[in-house]
PDB file of C-alpha atoms and ligand atoms in Angstrom:
ATOM      1  CA  MET L   1    -180.924 150.015-201.256  1.00  0.00           C
ATOM      2  CA  HIS L   2    -180.007 147.236-203.627  1.00  0.00           C
ATOM      3  CA  LEU L   3    -181.971 144.048-204.105  1.00  0.00           C
ATOM      4  CA  ASP L   4    -179.712 141.183-205.161  1.00  0.00           C
ATOM      5  CA  PHE L   5    -181.257 138.212-206.981  1.00  0.00           C
ATOM      6  CA  SER L   6    -177.958 136.411-207.620  1.00  0.00           C
ATOM      7  CA  THR L   7    -178.634 133.393-205.374  1.00  0.00           C
ATOM      8  CA  ASP L   8    -182.376 133.193-206.084  1.00  0.00           C
ATOM      9  CA  ARG L   9    -184.573 130.889-208.100  1.00  0.00           C
ATOM     10  CA  LEU L  10    -187.559 132.848-209.410  1.00  0.00           C
ATOM     11  CA  LEU L  11    -190.692 131.080-210.620  1.00  0.00           C
ATOM     12  CA  ALA L  12    -193.494 133.123-212.214  1.00  0.00           C
ATOM     13  CA  ILE L  13    -196.926 131.479-212.112  1.00  0.00           C
ATOM     14  CA  VAL L  14    -199.128 132.937-214.851  1.00  0.00           C
ATOM     15  CA  ALA L  15    -202.538 132.048-216.220  1.00  0.00           C
ATOM     16  CA  HIS L  16    -201.906 132.483-219.953  1.00  0.00           C
ATOM     17  CA  PRO L  17    -199.121 132.673-222.518  1.00  0.00           C
ATOM     18  CA  ASP L  18    -198.266 136.445-222.748  1.00  0.00           C
ATOM     19  CA  ASP L  19    -199.105 137.334-219.106  1.00  0.00           C
ATOM     20  CA  ALA L  20    -195.484 137.089-217.927  1.00  0.00           C
ATOM     21  CA  GLU L  21    -194.389 139.444-220.706  1.00  0.00           C
ATOM     22  CA  CYS L  22    -196.777 142.130-219.462  1.00  0.00           C
ATOM     23  CA  LEU L  23    -196.280 141.789-215.704  1.00  0.00           C
ATOM     24  CA  CYS L  24    -192.904 140.340-214.702  1.00  0.00           C
ATOM     25  CA  ALA L  25    -190.582 139.525-217.642  1.00  0.00           C
ATOM     26  CA  GLY L  26    -188.374 142.548-216.927  1.00  0.00           C
ATOM     27  CA  THR L  27    -187.860 141.418-213.333  1.00  0.00           C
ATOM     28  CA  LEU L  28    -187.139 137.849-214.476  1.00  0.00           C
ATOM     29  CA  ALA L  29    -184.604 139.190-216.999  1.00  0.00           C
ATOM     30  CA  ARG L  30    -182.932 141.351-214.362  1.00  0.00           C
ATOM     31  CA  ALA L  31    -182.737 138.415-211.949  1.00  0.00           C
ATOM     32  CA  LYS L  32    -181.297 136.220-214.685  1.00  0.00           C
ATOM     33  CA  ALA L  33    -178.656 138.856-215.489  1.00  0.00           C
ATOM     34  CA  GLU L  34    -177.680 138.872-211.809  1.00  0.00           C
ATOM     35  CA  GLY L  35    -177.214 135.089-211.827  1.00  0.00           C
ATOM     36  CA  ALA L  36    -180.614 133.783-210.690  1.00  0.00           C
ATOM     37  CA  ALA L  37    -182.341 130.754-212.169  1.00  0.00           C
ATOM     38  CA  ILE L  38    -185.708 131.696-213.652  1.00  0.00           C
ATOM     39  CA  GLY L  39    -188.777 129.706-214.611  1.00  0.00           C
ATOM     40  CA  ILE L  40    -192.318 130.325-215.854  1.00  0.00           C
ATOM     41  CA  LEU L  41    -195.327 128.083-215.292  1.00  0.00           C
ATOM     42  CA  VAL L  42    -198.152 128.853-217.751  1.00  0.00           C
ATOM     43  CA  LEU L  43    -201.257 127.206-216.320  1.00  0.00           C
ATOM     44  CA  CYS L  44    -203.831 127.603-219.123  1.00  0.00           C
ATOM     45  CA  GLN L  45    -203.610 126.590-222.750  1.00  0.00           C
ATOM     46  CA  GLY L  46    -204.765 129.928-224.158  1.00  0.00           C
ATOM     47  CA  GLU L  47    -206.910 127.994-226.627  1.00  0.00           C
ATOM     48  CA  LYS L  48    -209.909 130.332-226.307  1.00  0.00           C
ATOM     49  CA  GLY L  49    -207.945 133.469-227.254  1.00  0.00           C
ATOM     50  CA  GLN L  50    -209.050 133.201-230.882  1.00  0.00           C
ATOM     51  CA  SER L  51    -208.735 135.754-233.626  1.00  0.00           C
ATOM     52  CA  SER L  52    -210.825 136.092-236.768  1.00  0.00           C
ATOM     53  CA  PRO L  53    -210.326 134.095-238.916  1.00  0.00           C
ATOM     54  CA  PRO L  54    -209.618 131.428-236.267  1.00  0.00           C
ATOM     55  CA  VAL L  55    -206.204 129.796-235.835  1.00  0.00           C
ATOM     56  CA  ALA L  56    -206.190 125.981-236.139  1.00  0.00           C
ATOM     57  CA  ASN L  57    -204.739 124.075-233.154  1.00  0.00           C
ATOM     58  CA  LEU L  58    -204.449 127.314-231.190  1.00  0.00           C
ATOM     59  CA  ALA L  59    -203.281 125.614-227.968  1.00  0.00           C
ATOM     60  CA  ALA L  60    -200.274 124.127-229.803  1.00  0.00           C
ATOM     61  CA  VAL L  61    -199.598 127.431-231.596  1.00  0.00           C
ATOM     62  CA  ARG L  62    -199.607 129.288-228.300  1.00  0.00           C
ATOM     63  CA  ARG L  63    -197.279 126.743-226.693  1.00  0.00           C
ATOM     64  CA  ARG L  64    -194.793 127.343-229.509  1.00  0.00           C
ATOM     65  CA  GLU L  65    -195.177 131.128-229.152  1.00  0.00           C
ATOM     66  CA  MET L  66    -194.540 130.841-225.409  1.00  0.00           C
ATOM     67  CA  GLN L  67    -191.504 128.594-225.979  1.00  0.00           C
ATOM     68  CA  ALA L  68    -190.038 131.223-228.319  1.00  0.00           C
ATOM     69  CA  ALA L  69    -190.657 133.991-225.754  1.00  0.00           C
ATOM     70  CA  ALA L  70    -189.197 131.967-222.865  1.00  0.00           C
ATOM     71  CA  GLY L  71    -186.210 131.138-225.074  1.00  0.00           C
ATOM     72  CA  LEU L  72    -185.444 134.863-225.490  1.00  0.00           C
ATOM     73  CA  LEU L  73    -185.533 135.209-221.724  1.00  0.00           C
ATOM     74  CA  GLY L  74    -183.594 132.030-220.979  1.00  0.00           C
ATOM     75  CA  ALA L  75    -186.331 130.768-218.664  1.00  0.00           C
ATOM     76  CA  GLU L  76    -187.217 127.175-217.904  1.00  0.00           C
ATOM     77  CA  LEU L  77    -190.811 126.708-219.036  1.00  0.00           C
ATOM     78  CA  PHE L  78    -193.616 124.558-217.614  1.00  0.00           C
ATOM     79  CA  PHE L  79    -197.164 124.114-218.927  1.00  0.00           C
ATOM     80  CA  GLY L  80    -200.224 123.283-216.820  1.00  0.00           C
ATOM     81  CA  ARG L  81    -202.352 122.573-219.941  1.00  0.00           C
ATOM     82  CA  VAL L  82    -205.616 123.536-218.207  1.00  0.00           C
ATOM     83  CA  PRO L  83    -208.352 124.733-220.614  1.00  0.00           C
ATOM     84  CA  ASP L  84    -208.985 128.495-220.511  1.00  0.00           C
ATOM     85  CA  GLY L  85    -211.711 129.346-218.011  1.00  0.00           C
ATOM     86  CA  ASP L  86    -211.358 126.054-216.104  1.00  0.00           C
ATOM     87  CA  LEU L  87    -208.649 127.214-213.699  1.00  0.00           C
ATOM     88  CA  ALA L  88    -209.709 126.855-210.050  1.00  0.00           C
ATOM     89  CA  ASP L  89    -208.136 126.227-206.657  1.00  0.00           C
ATOM     90  CA  THR L  90    -208.928 122.490-206.687  1.00  0.00           C
ATOM     91  CA  PRO L  91    -206.845 119.525-205.454  1.00  0.00           C
ATOM     92  CA  PRO L  92    -206.030 118.157-208.971  1.00  0.00           C
ATOM     93  CA  GLN L  93    -204.830 121.558-210.188  1.00  0.00           C
ATOM     94  CA  LEU L  94    -202.955 122.203-206.940  1.00  0.00           C
ATOM     95  CA  ARG L  95    -200.993 118.992-207.562  1.00  0.00           C
ATOM     96  CA  ILE L  96    -199.826 120.399-210.952  1.00  0.00           C
ATOM     97  CA  LEU L  97    -198.277 123.345-209.115  1.00  0.00           C
ATOM     98  CA  LEU L  98    -196.836 121.239-206.289  1.00  0.00           C
ATOM     99  CA  GLU L  99    -194.964 119.061-208.768  1.00  0.00           C
ATOM    100  CA  VAL L 100    -193.550 122.106-210.605  1.00  0.00           C
ATOM    101  CA  TYR L 101    -192.545 123.818-207.349  1.00  0.00           C
ATOM    102  CA  ARG L 102    -190.795 120.658-206.198  1.00  0.00           C
ATOM    103  CA  ARG L 103    -188.965 120.208-209.496  1.00  0.00           C
ATOM    104  CA  PHE L 104    -187.926 123.849-209.934  1.00  0.00           C
ATOM    105  CA  GLN L 105    -187.399 124.560-206.193  1.00  0.00           C
ATOM    106  CA  PRO L 106    -188.099 128.321-206.265  1.00  0.00           C
ATOM    107  CA  SER L 107    -186.821 130.655-203.582  1.00  0.00           C
ATOM    108  CA  LEU L 108    -189.279 133.308-204.814  1.00  0.00           C
ATOM    109  CA  VAL L 109    -192.654 132.904-206.547  1.00  0.00           C
ATOM    110  CA  LEU L 110    -194.301 135.701-208.553  1.00  0.00           C
ATOM    111  CA  ALA L 111    -198.097 135.347-208.705  1.00  0.00           C
ATOM    112  CA  HIS L 112    -201.162 137.167-210.069  1.00  0.00           C
ATOM    113  CA  SER L 113    -202.844 139.319-207.438  1.00  0.00           C
ATOM    114  CA  ALA L 114    -206.344 138.784-206.123  1.00  0.00           C
ATOM    115  CA  ASP L 115    -207.748 141.939-207.757  1.00  0.00           C
ATOM    116  CA  ASP L 116    -206.677 141.161-211.316  1.00  0.00           C
ATOM    117  CA  TYR L 117    -209.333 141.473-214.024  1.00  0.00           C
ATOM    118  CA  HIS L 118    -209.501 137.884-215.300  1.00  0.00           C
ATOM    119  CA  ALA L 119    -210.952 134.903-213.425  1.00  0.00           C
ATOM    120  CA  ASP L 120    -208.062 132.699-214.614  1.00  0.00           C
ATOM    121  CA  HIS L 121    -205.557 135.233-213.224  1.00  0.00           C
ATOM    122  CA  ARG L 122    -207.297 135.257-209.836  1.00  0.00           C
ATOM    123  CA  ALA L 123    -207.471 131.451-209.770  1.00  0.00           C
ATOM    124  CA  ALA L 124    -203.782 131.210-210.745  1.00  0.00           C
ATOM    125  CA  GLY L 125    -202.908 133.526-207.856  1.00  0.00           C
ATOM    126  CA  ALA L 126    -204.934 131.476-205.382  1.00  0.00           C
ATOM    127  CA  LEU L 127    -203.292 128.253-206.585  1.00  0.00           C
ATOM    128  CA  ALA L 128    -199.803 129.778-206.451  1.00  0.00           C
ATOM    129  CA  GLU L 129    -200.401 130.941-202.885  1.00  0.00           C
ATOM    130  CA  ALA L 130    -201.773 127.575-201.719  1.00  0.00           C
ATOM    131  CA  ALA L 131    -198.925 125.699-203.390  1.00  0.00           C
ATOM    132  CA  SER L 132    -196.344 127.988-201.766  1.00  0.00           C
ATOM    133  CA  TRP L 133    -197.390 126.451-198.455  1.00  0.00           C
ATOM    134  CA  PHE L 134    -198.158 122.847-199.396  1.00  0.00           C
ATOM    135  CA  ALA L 135    -195.015 122.375-201.554  1.00  0.00           C
ATOM    136  CA  ALA L 136    -193.054 122.150-198.299  1.00  0.00           C
ATOM    137  CA  SER L 137    -195.577 119.868-196.609  1.00  0.00           C
ATOM    138  CA  ALA L 138    -194.384 116.243-196.659  1.00  0.00           C
ATOM    139  CA  GLY L 139    -197.929 115.003-196.204  1.00  0.00           C
ATOM    140  CA  HIS L 140    -198.821 116.216-199.718  1.00  0.00           C
ATOM    141  CA  LYS L 141    -197.407 113.526-201.967  1.00  0.00           C
ATOM    142  CA  THR L 142    -196.232 114.097-205.545  1.00  0.00           C
ATOM    143  CA  ARG L 143    -193.586 112.360-207.660  1.00  0.00           C
ATOM    144  CA  SER L 144    -190.928 114.776-206.338  1.00  0.00           C
ATOM    145  CA  PRO L 145    -190.212 115.090-202.605  1.00  0.00           C
ATOM    146  CA  ALA L 146    -191.405 118.053-200.525  1.00  0.00           C
ATOM    147  CA  LEU L 147    -189.327 121.243-200.483  1.00  0.00           C
ATOM    148  CA  PRO L 148    -187.194 121.890-197.384  1.00  0.00           C
ATOM    149  CA  GLY L 149    -188.959 125.246-196.883  1.00  0.00           C
ATOM    150  CA  GLN L 150    -191.603 127.526-198.356  1.00  0.00           C
ATOM    151  CA  PRO L 151    -190.629 130.005-201.102  1.00  0.00           C
ATOM    152  CA  ALA L 152    -191.221 133.719-200.621  1.00  0.00           C
ATOM    153  CA  LEU L 153    -194.122 135.106-202.675  1.00  0.00           C
ATOM    154  CA  TRP L 154    -194.617 138.472-204.361  1.00  0.00           C
ATOM    155  CA  TRP L 155    -197.945 139.582-205.840  1.00  0.00           C
ATOM    156  CA  MET L 156    -197.597 140.949-209.359  1.00  0.00           C
ATOM    157  CA  ASP L 157    -199.220 144.126-210.650  1.00  0.00           C
ATOM    158  CA  THR L 158    -202.680 143.765-212.231  1.00  0.00           C
ATOM    159  CA  MET L 159    -203.333 144.249-215.929  1.00  0.00           C
ATOM    160  CA  GLN L 160    -203.904 147.999-216.446  1.00  0.00           C
ATOM    161  CA  MET L 161    -202.862 148.574-212.794  1.00  0.00           C
ATOM    162  CA  THR L 162    -206.482 148.459-211.599  1.00  0.00           C
ATOM    163  CA  ARG L 163    -206.883 148.248-207.797  1.00  0.00           C
ATOM    164  CA  PHE L 164    -203.180 147.423-207.281  1.00  0.00           C
ATOM    165  CA  GLU L 165    -201.280 149.509-204.774  1.00  0.00           C
ATOM    166  CA  PRO L 166    -197.575 148.784-205.339  1.00  0.00           C
ATOM    167  CA  GLY L 167    -195.487 147.844-202.315  1.00  0.00           C
ATOM    168  CA  PHE L 168    -192.255 148.378-204.262  1.00  0.00           C
ATOM    169  CA  TYR L 169    -190.945 148.710-207.798  1.00  0.00           C
ATOM    170  CA  ILE L 170    -188.255 146.899-209.776  1.00  0.00           C
ATOM    171  CA  ASP L 171    -186.375 149.037-212.307  1.00  0.00           C
ATOM    172  CA  VAL L 172    -186.605 147.144-215.601  1.00  0.00           C
ATOM    173  CA  THR L 173    -185.453 149.967-217.878  1.00  0.00           C
ATOM    174  CA  PRO L 174    -182.696 147.883-219.575  1.00  0.00           C
ATOM    175  CA  TYR L 175    -185.188 145.080-220.313  1.00  0.00           C
ATOM    176  CA  VAL L 176    -188.110 146.868-221.977  1.00  0.00           C
ATOM    177  CA  GLU L 177    -186.854 145.938-225.427  1.00  0.00           C
ATOM    178  CA  LEU L 178    -186.660 142.275-224.351  1.00  0.00           C
ATOM    179  CA  LYS L 179    -190.239 142.481-223.016  1.00  0.00           C
ATOM    180  CA  ARG L 180    -191.310 143.900-226.373  1.00  0.00           C
ATOM    181  CA  ARG L 181    -189.500 141.158-228.320  1.00  0.00           C
ATOM    182  CA  MET L 182    -191.005 138.463-226.099  1.00  0.00           C
ATOM    183  CA  LEU L 183    -194.492 139.880-226.584  1.00  0.00           C
ATOM    184  CA  ALA L 184    -193.914 139.940-230.339  1.00  0.00           C
ATOM    185  CA  CYS L 185    -193.591 136.122-230.213  1.00  0.00           C
ATOM    186  CA  HIS L 186    -197.319 135.933-229.385  1.00  0.00           C
ATOM    187  CA  ARG L 187    -198.398 136.633-232.929  1.00  0.00           C
ATOM    188  CA  SER L 188    -201.767 134.879-232.541  1.00  0.00           C
ATOM    189  CA  GLN L 189    -202.681 137.441-229.881  1.00  0.00           C
ATOM    190  CA  LEU L 190    -201.160 140.546-231.424  1.00  0.00           C
ATOM    191  CA  ARG L 191    -203.383 140.169-234.460  1.00  0.00           C
ATOM    192  CA  ARG L 192    -206.552 139.710-232.431  1.00  0.00           C
ATOM    193  CA  GLY L 193    -209.251 142.212-233.169  1.00  0.00           C
ATOM    194  CA  SER L 194    -207.247 144.062-235.772  1.00  0.00           C
ATOM    195  CA  GLN L 195    -206.410 143.651-239.451  1.00  0.00           C
ATOM    196  CA  SER L 196    -203.616 146.225-239.268  1.00  0.00           C
ATOM    197  CA  ASP L 197    -200.241 146.130-237.527  1.00  0.00           C
ATOM    198  CA  PHE L 198    -201.786 148.033-234.624  1.00  0.00           C
ATOM    199  CA  SER L 199    -201.028 146.176-231.410  1.00  0.00           C
ATOM    200  CA  PRO L 200    -203.076 147.043-228.314  1.00  0.00           C
ATOM    201  CA  LEU L 201    -201.283 144.376-226.243  1.00  0.00           C
ATOM    202  CA  GLU L 202    -197.851 145.900-226.882  1.00  0.00           C
ATOM    203  CA  GLU L 203    -199.156 149.396-226.225  1.00  0.00           C
ATOM    204  CA  GLN L 204    -200.718 148.240-222.987  1.00  0.00           C
ATOM    205  CA  MET L 205    -197.472 146.579-221.838  1.00  0.00           C
ATOM    206  CA  LEU L 206    -195.341 149.625-222.678  1.00  0.00           C
ATOM    207  CA  ARG L 207    -197.795 152.094-221.132  1.00  0.00           C
ATOM    208  CA  GLN L 208    -197.908 150.089-217.894  1.00  0.00           C
ATOM    209  CA  CYS L 209    -194.157 149.713-217.353  1.00  0.00           C
ATOM    210  CA  GLN L 210    -193.641 153.379-218.273  1.00  0.00           C
ATOM    211  CA  ALA L 211    -196.367 154.484-215.836  1.00  0.00           C
ATOM    212  CA  ARG L 212    -194.854 152.379-213.050  1.00  0.00           C
ATOM    213  CA  GLY L 213    -191.474 153.861-213.974  1.00  0.00           C
ATOM    214  CA  ALA L 214    -192.859 157.403-213.775  1.00  0.00           C
ATOM    215  CA  GLN L 215    -194.186 156.620-210.287  1.00  0.00           C
ATOM    216  CA  SER L 216    -190.794 155.382-209.105  1.00  0.00           C
ATOM    217  CA  GLY L 217    -188.303 157.713-210.781  1.00  0.00           C
ATOM    218  CA  VAL L 218    -187.023 155.486-213.603  1.00  0.00           C
ATOM    219  CA  ALA L 219    -187.925 155.034-217.270  1.00  0.00           C
ATOM    220  CA  ALA L 220    -189.661 151.673-216.793  1.00  0.00           C
ATOM    221  CA  ALA L 221    -190.576 149.528-213.796  1.00  0.00           C
ATOM    222  CA  GLU L 222    -192.640 146.553-212.710  1.00  0.00           C
ATOM    223  CA  ALA L 223    -194.629 146.782-209.483  1.00  0.00           C
ATOM    224  CA  PHE L 224    -195.096 144.114-206.804  1.00  0.00           C
ATOM    225  CA  ARG L 225    -196.305 143.625-203.246  1.00  0.00           C
ATOM    226  CA  ILE L 226    -194.832 141.237-200.684  1.00  0.00           C
ATOM    227  CA  HIS L 227    -197.209 138.484-199.570  1.00  0.00           C
ATOM    228  CA  LEU L 228    -197.440 139.118-195.853  1.00  0.00           C
ATOM    229  CA  ALA L 229    -198.023 135.560-194.718  1.00  0.00           C
ATOM    230  CA  TRP L 230    -195.970 133.510-192.330  1.00  0.00           C
ATOM    231  CA  LYS L 231    -193.038 131.747-194.051  1.00  0.00           C
ATOM    232  CA  ARG L 232    -193.777 133.473-197.379  1.00  0.00           C
ATOM    233  CA  THR L 233    -192.270 136.798-196.289  1.00  0.00           C
ATOM    234  CA  ARG L 234    -188.501 137.411-196.266  1.00  0.00           C
ATOM    235  CA  ALA L 235    -186.343 140.169-194.858  1.00  0.00           C
ATOM    236  CA  TRP L 236    -183.556 141.602-197.009  1.00  0.00           C
TER     237      TRP L 236
HETATM  238 ZN1   ZN B  13    -203.975 136.361-218.992  1.00  0.00          ZN
END
């Protein structure tokens, strides 16, 4: 079985800068290599992810870190600029996603799953799911016109794989080094809670893609589940 992304447009909806690196950057890189267009929408500013001593203007610092990471991947990047902890499935925030969906026109959306550990991740997933329907609804007005049809949606793995039963795996073995280099762009986060070069975030990312790889017979993988909802499920 071979999954071919060459005609797709993949849009990852993540809560924070650095989430895509951990959960889906290998799949985005593989899709890009096959000819797909790829994009990332980062909904929150990440301004509460402070280290000690604190970083001045952390939201702006994290935007620059995310721009560097997305540049390595070759992804189009969008920012929701919602304060950390304020993300919720509300009409004003839904309109942020509708506008991005209508500008980027994804064929496939990657979204945080409902069992992920962080409230912003769960809210981002709920918003991504709602927008995957309403983006194709002409009655919901934004600056850009409605999409001709709904994108497919895949749920991403949870951080640390807690309560996530994979539906399938994407082999990302050739892209682990890229994931590592992208994560290294998030210097404000890698130094959190440590005065040494020790990097729990990188270890966590590597351990997870290696564990998913071990489950699926490759060196490194990312796990997903298809969203089984009408018009968001595709056959291939
Ligand atoms: Zn996060």
